[in-house]
PDB file of C-alpha atoms in Angstrom:
ATOM      1  CA  MET A   1       0.000   0.000   0.000  1.00 54.00           C
ATOM      2  CA  THR A   2       1.610   3.235  -1.112  1.00 70.00           C
ATOM      3  CA  ASN A   3      -1.132   5.740  -0.297  1.00 89.00           C
ATOM      4  CA  VAL A   4      -0.410   6.073   3.409  1.00 95.00           C
ATOM      5  CA  MET A   5       1.001   8.581   5.868  1.00 97.00           C
ATOM      6  CA  LYS A   6       2.889   7.789   9.068  1.00 97.00           C
ATOM      7  CA  TYR A   7       3.000   9.734  12.315  1.00 98.00           C
ATOM      8  CA  LYS A   8       4.027   8.635  15.836  1.00 97.00           C
ATOM      9  CA  GLY A   9       3.806   4.973  14.856  1.00 95.00           C
ATOM     10  CA  TYR A  10       0.318   5.293  13.353  1.00 97.00           C
ATOM     11  CA  ILE A  11      -0.502   4.705   9.706  1.00 97.00           C
ATOM     12  CA  GLY A  12      -3.257   6.574   7.910  1.00 97.00           C
ATOM     13  CA  SER A  13      -4.852   5.949   4.539  1.00 97.00           C
ATOM     14  CA  ILE A  14      -5.110   8.518   1.760  1.00 97.00           C
ATOM     15  CA  GLU A  15      -8.254   8.341  -0.343  1.00 96.00           C
ATOM     16  CA  ALA A  16     -10.116  10.748  -2.622  1.00 96.00           C
ATOM     17  CA  SER A  17     -13.756  11.508  -3.267  1.00 95.00           C
ATOM     18  CA  PRO A  18     -13.937  13.195  -6.691  1.00 94.00           C
ATOM     19  CA  GLU A  19     -17.687  13.703  -6.214  1.00 94.00           C
ATOM     20  CA  ASP A  20     -17.171  15.707  -3.023  1.00 94.00           C
ATOM     21  CA  GLY A  21     -13.809  17.207  -3.980  1.00 93.00           C
ATOM     22  CA  VAL A  22     -12.126  16.082  -0.763  1.00 95.00           C
ATOM     23  CA  LEU A  23      -9.340  13.846   0.376  1.00 97.00           C
ATOM     24  CA  PHE A  24     -10.021  11.618   3.358  1.00 97.00           C
ATOM     25  CA  GLY A  25      -8.623   8.715   5.304  1.00 97.00           C
ATOM     26  CA  LYS A  26      -8.622   6.706   8.492  1.00 97.00           C
ATOM     27  CA  LEU A  27      -6.106   5.259  10.914  1.00 97.00           C
ATOM     28  CA  LEU A  28      -5.242   1.741   9.839  1.00 96.00           C
ATOM     29  CA  TYR A  29      -4.690  -1.436  11.847  1.00 95.00           C
ATOM     30  CA  ILE A  30      -6.449  -0.336  15.041  1.00 96.00           C
ATOM     31  CA  GLN A  31     -10.022  -1.040  16.213  1.00 94.00           C
ATOM     32  CA  PRO A  32     -11.246   2.506  16.938  1.00 96.00           C
ATOM     33  CA  LEU A  33     -12.526   4.306  13.852  1.00 97.00           C
ATOM     34  CA  ILE A  34     -10.489   7.510  13.564  1.00 97.00           C
ATOM     35  CA  THR A  35     -11.093   9.506  10.370  1.00 97.00           C
ATOM     36  CA  TYR A  36      -9.885  12.797   8.907  1.00 98.00           C
ATOM     37  CA  GLU A  37     -10.284  14.852   5.736  1.00 97.00           C
ATOM     38  CA  GLY A  38      -8.915  17.831   3.871  1.00 97.00           C
ATOM     39  CA  GLU A  39      -9.152  19.575   0.526  1.00 95.00           C
ATOM     40  CA  THR A  40      -5.398  19.492  -0.197  1.00 96.00           C
ATOM     41  CA  VAL A  41      -2.600  17.074   0.627  1.00 95.00           C
ATOM     42  CA  PRO A  42      -1.099  19.443   3.231  1.00 97.00           C
ATOM     43  CA  GLU A  43      -4.559  19.847   4.837  1.00 97.00           C
ATOM     44  CA  LEU A  44      -5.035  16.070   4.872  1.00 98.00           C
ATOM     45  CA  LYS A  45      -1.613  15.531   6.450  1.00 97.00           C
ATOM     46  CA  LYS A  46      -2.368  18.132   9.128  1.00 98.00           C
ATOM     47  CA  ALA A  47      -5.802  16.591   9.823  1.00 98.00           C
ATOM     48  CA  PHE A  48      -4.213  13.115  10.058  1.00 98.00           C
ATOM     49  CA  GLU A  49      -1.615  14.284  12.587  1.00 98.00           C
ATOM     50  CA  GLU A  50      -4.258  16.170  14.577  1.00 98.00           C
ATOM     51  CA  SER A  51      -6.428  13.029  14.644  1.00 98.00           C
ATOM     52  CA  VAL A  52      -3.529  10.998  16.045  1.00 98.00           C
ATOM     53  CA  GLU A  53      -2.849  13.654  18.691  1.00 98.00           C
ATOM     54  CA  CYS A  54      -6.554  13.829  19.604  1.00 98.00           C
ATOM     55  CA  TYR A  55      -6.781  10.025  19.865  1.00 98.00           C
ATOM     56  CA  LEU A  56      -3.732   9.899  22.137  1.00 98.00           C
ATOM     57  CA  ALA A  57      -5.079  12.755  24.295  1.00 98.00           C
ATOM     58  CA  ASP A  58      -8.506  11.082  24.579  1.00 98.00           C
ATOM     59  CA  CYS A  59      -6.884   7.817  25.659  1.00 97.00           C
ATOM     60  CA  MET A  60      -4.804   9.622  28.279  1.00 97.00           C
ATOM     61  CA  GLU A  61      -7.862  11.498  29.561  1.00 98.00           C
ATOM     62  CA  GLU A  62      -9.847   8.249  29.829  1.00 97.00           C
ATOM     63  CA  GLY A  63      -6.927   6.445  31.472  1.00 98.00           C
ATOM     64  CA  ILE A  64      -6.686   3.757  28.798  1.00 97.00           C
ATOM     65  CA  ALA A  65      -3.723   2.613  26.763  1.00 96.00           C
ATOM     66  CA  PRO A  66      -3.957   3.665  23.121  1.00 97.00           C
ATOM     67  CA  GLU A  67      -3.991   0.821  20.634  1.00 95.00           C
ATOM     68  CA  LYS A  68      -0.835   0.392  18.631  1.00 93.00           C
ATOM     69  CA  PRO A  69      -1.004  -0.777  15.027  1.00 93.00           C
ATOM     70  CA  CYS A  70       0.044  -4.401  14.745  1.00 88.00           C
ATOM     71  CA  LYS A  71       0.745  -5.444  18.323  1.00 83.00           C
ATOM     72  CA  GLY A  72       3.421  -7.945  17.287  1.00 86.00           C
ATOM     73  CA  SER A  73       1.512 -11.214  17.255  1.00 87.00           C
ATOM     74  CA  PHE A  74      -1.050 -12.725  14.926  1.00 87.00           C
ATOM     75  CA  ASN A  75      -2.697 -16.047  14.148  1.00 90.00           C
ATOM     76  CA  VAL A  76      -2.122 -17.773  10.835  1.00 90.00           C
ATOM     77  CA  ARG A  77      -4.395 -20.562   9.648  1.00 94.00           C
ATOM     78  CA  VAL A  78      -2.419 -22.839   7.345  1.00 94.00           C
ATOM     79  CA  GLY A  79      -4.204 -26.171   7.601  1.00 96.00           C
ATOM     80  CA  HIS A  80      -3.116 -29.382   9.267  1.00 96.00           C
ATOM     81  CA  ASP A  81      -0.600 -30.613   6.681  1.00 97.00           C
ATOM     82  CA  MET A  82       1.332 -27.347   6.442  1.00 96.00           C
ATOM     83  CA  HIS A  83       1.260 -26.906  10.226  1.00 96.00           C
ATOM     84  CA  LEU A  84       2.689 -30.407  10.728  1.00 97.00           C
ATOM     85  CA  ALA A  85       5.336 -29.909   8.041  1.00 96.00           C
ATOM     86  CA  ALA A  86       6.362 -26.584   9.587  1.00 96.00           C
ATOM     87  CA  VAL A  87       6.655 -28.077  13.081  1.00 96.00           C
ATOM     88  CA  GLU A  88       8.784 -30.915  11.704  1.00 96.00           C
ATOM     89  CA  ALA A  89      11.012 -28.473   9.777  1.00 96.00           C
ATOM     90  CA  ALA A  90      11.441 -26.341  12.896  1.00 96.00           C
ATOM     91  CA  GLY A  91      12.387 -29.434  14.884  1.00 96.00           C
ATOM     92  CA  ARG A  92      14.992 -30.454  12.294  1.00 96.00           C
ATOM     93  CA  GLU A  93      16.533 -26.981  12.613  1.00 95.00           C
ATOM     94  CA  ASP A  94      16.251 -27.049  16.420  1.00 96.00           C
ATOM     95  CA  LYS A  95      14.011 -23.947  16.284  1.00 95.00           C
ATOM     96  CA  SER A  96      10.604 -23.150  17.643  1.00 95.00           C
ATOM     97  CA  LEU A  97       7.752 -22.851  15.172  1.00 95.00           C
ATOM     98  CA  ASN A  98       7.612 -19.145  16.015  1.00 94.00           C
ATOM     99  CA  ASP A  99      11.304 -18.708  15.110  1.00 95.00           C
ATOM    100  CA  LEU A 100      10.842 -20.629  11.849  1.00 96.00           C
ATOM    101  CA  VAL A 101       7.903 -18.424  10.812  1.00 95.00           C
ATOM    102  CA  ARG A 102       9.740 -15.246  11.866  1.00 94.00           C
ATOM    103  CA  SER A 103      12.785 -16.264   9.774  1.00 95.00           C
ATOM    104  CA  ALA A 104      10.580 -17.028   6.776  1.00 95.00           C
ATOM    105  CA  LEU A 105       8.844 -13.648   7.064  1.00 94.00           C
ATOM    106  CA  GLU A 106      12.158 -11.818   7.444  1.00 95.00           C
ATOM    107  CA  ALA A 107      13.495 -13.506   4.287  1.00 95.00           C
ATOM    108  CA  TYR A 108      10.314 -12.727   2.355  1.00 95.00           C
ATOM    109  CA  LEU A 109      10.263  -9.088   3.467  1.00 94.00           C
ATOM    110  CA  ALA A 110      13.966  -8.605   2.644  1.00 93.00           C
ATOM    111  CA  LYS A 111      13.364 -10.018  -0.831  1.00 92.00           C
ATOM    112  CA  SER A 112      10.244  -7.858  -1.220  1.00 86.00           C
ATOM    113  CA  ARG A 113      12.151  -4.692  -0.239  1.00 83.00           C
ATOM    114  CA  THR A 114      14.942  -5.533  -2.694  1.00 83.00           C
ATOM    115  CA  SER A 115      12.551  -6.117  -5.592  1.00 76.00           C
ATOM    116  CA  THR A 116      10.576  -2.943  -4.755  1.00 67.00           C
ATOM    117  CA  SER A 117      13.689  -0.740  -4.591  1.00 69.00           C
ATOM    118  CA  ALA A 118      14.925  -2.143  -7.918  1.00 68.00           C
ATOM    119  CA  ARG A 119      11.906  -0.690  -9.737  1.00 60.00           C
TER     120      ARG A 119
END
């Protein structure tokens, strides 16, 4: 996804409504719905950053921890056969299943970054 902005660890989408003549977006990868809009890119960026600041201030005022995008763990459903094969492969390498999956993701992401930067 290339149409995003980042601020204080939060990621916001960038979308357009030609009918309304506005740009708009929302914070991604968190449960609360936090939206913003503007008529120009600088206005949208400012509204995005203000929305993040407002969200953080609201959380502090309510005494709750703000959600962070992608907390660092997720479930993957791969089916029985792939799960078993992965556990066996991890065992052969004397790794945990978690370490095997992390290594595979790191390799994939490194390859993805290399192919993206070569464009």
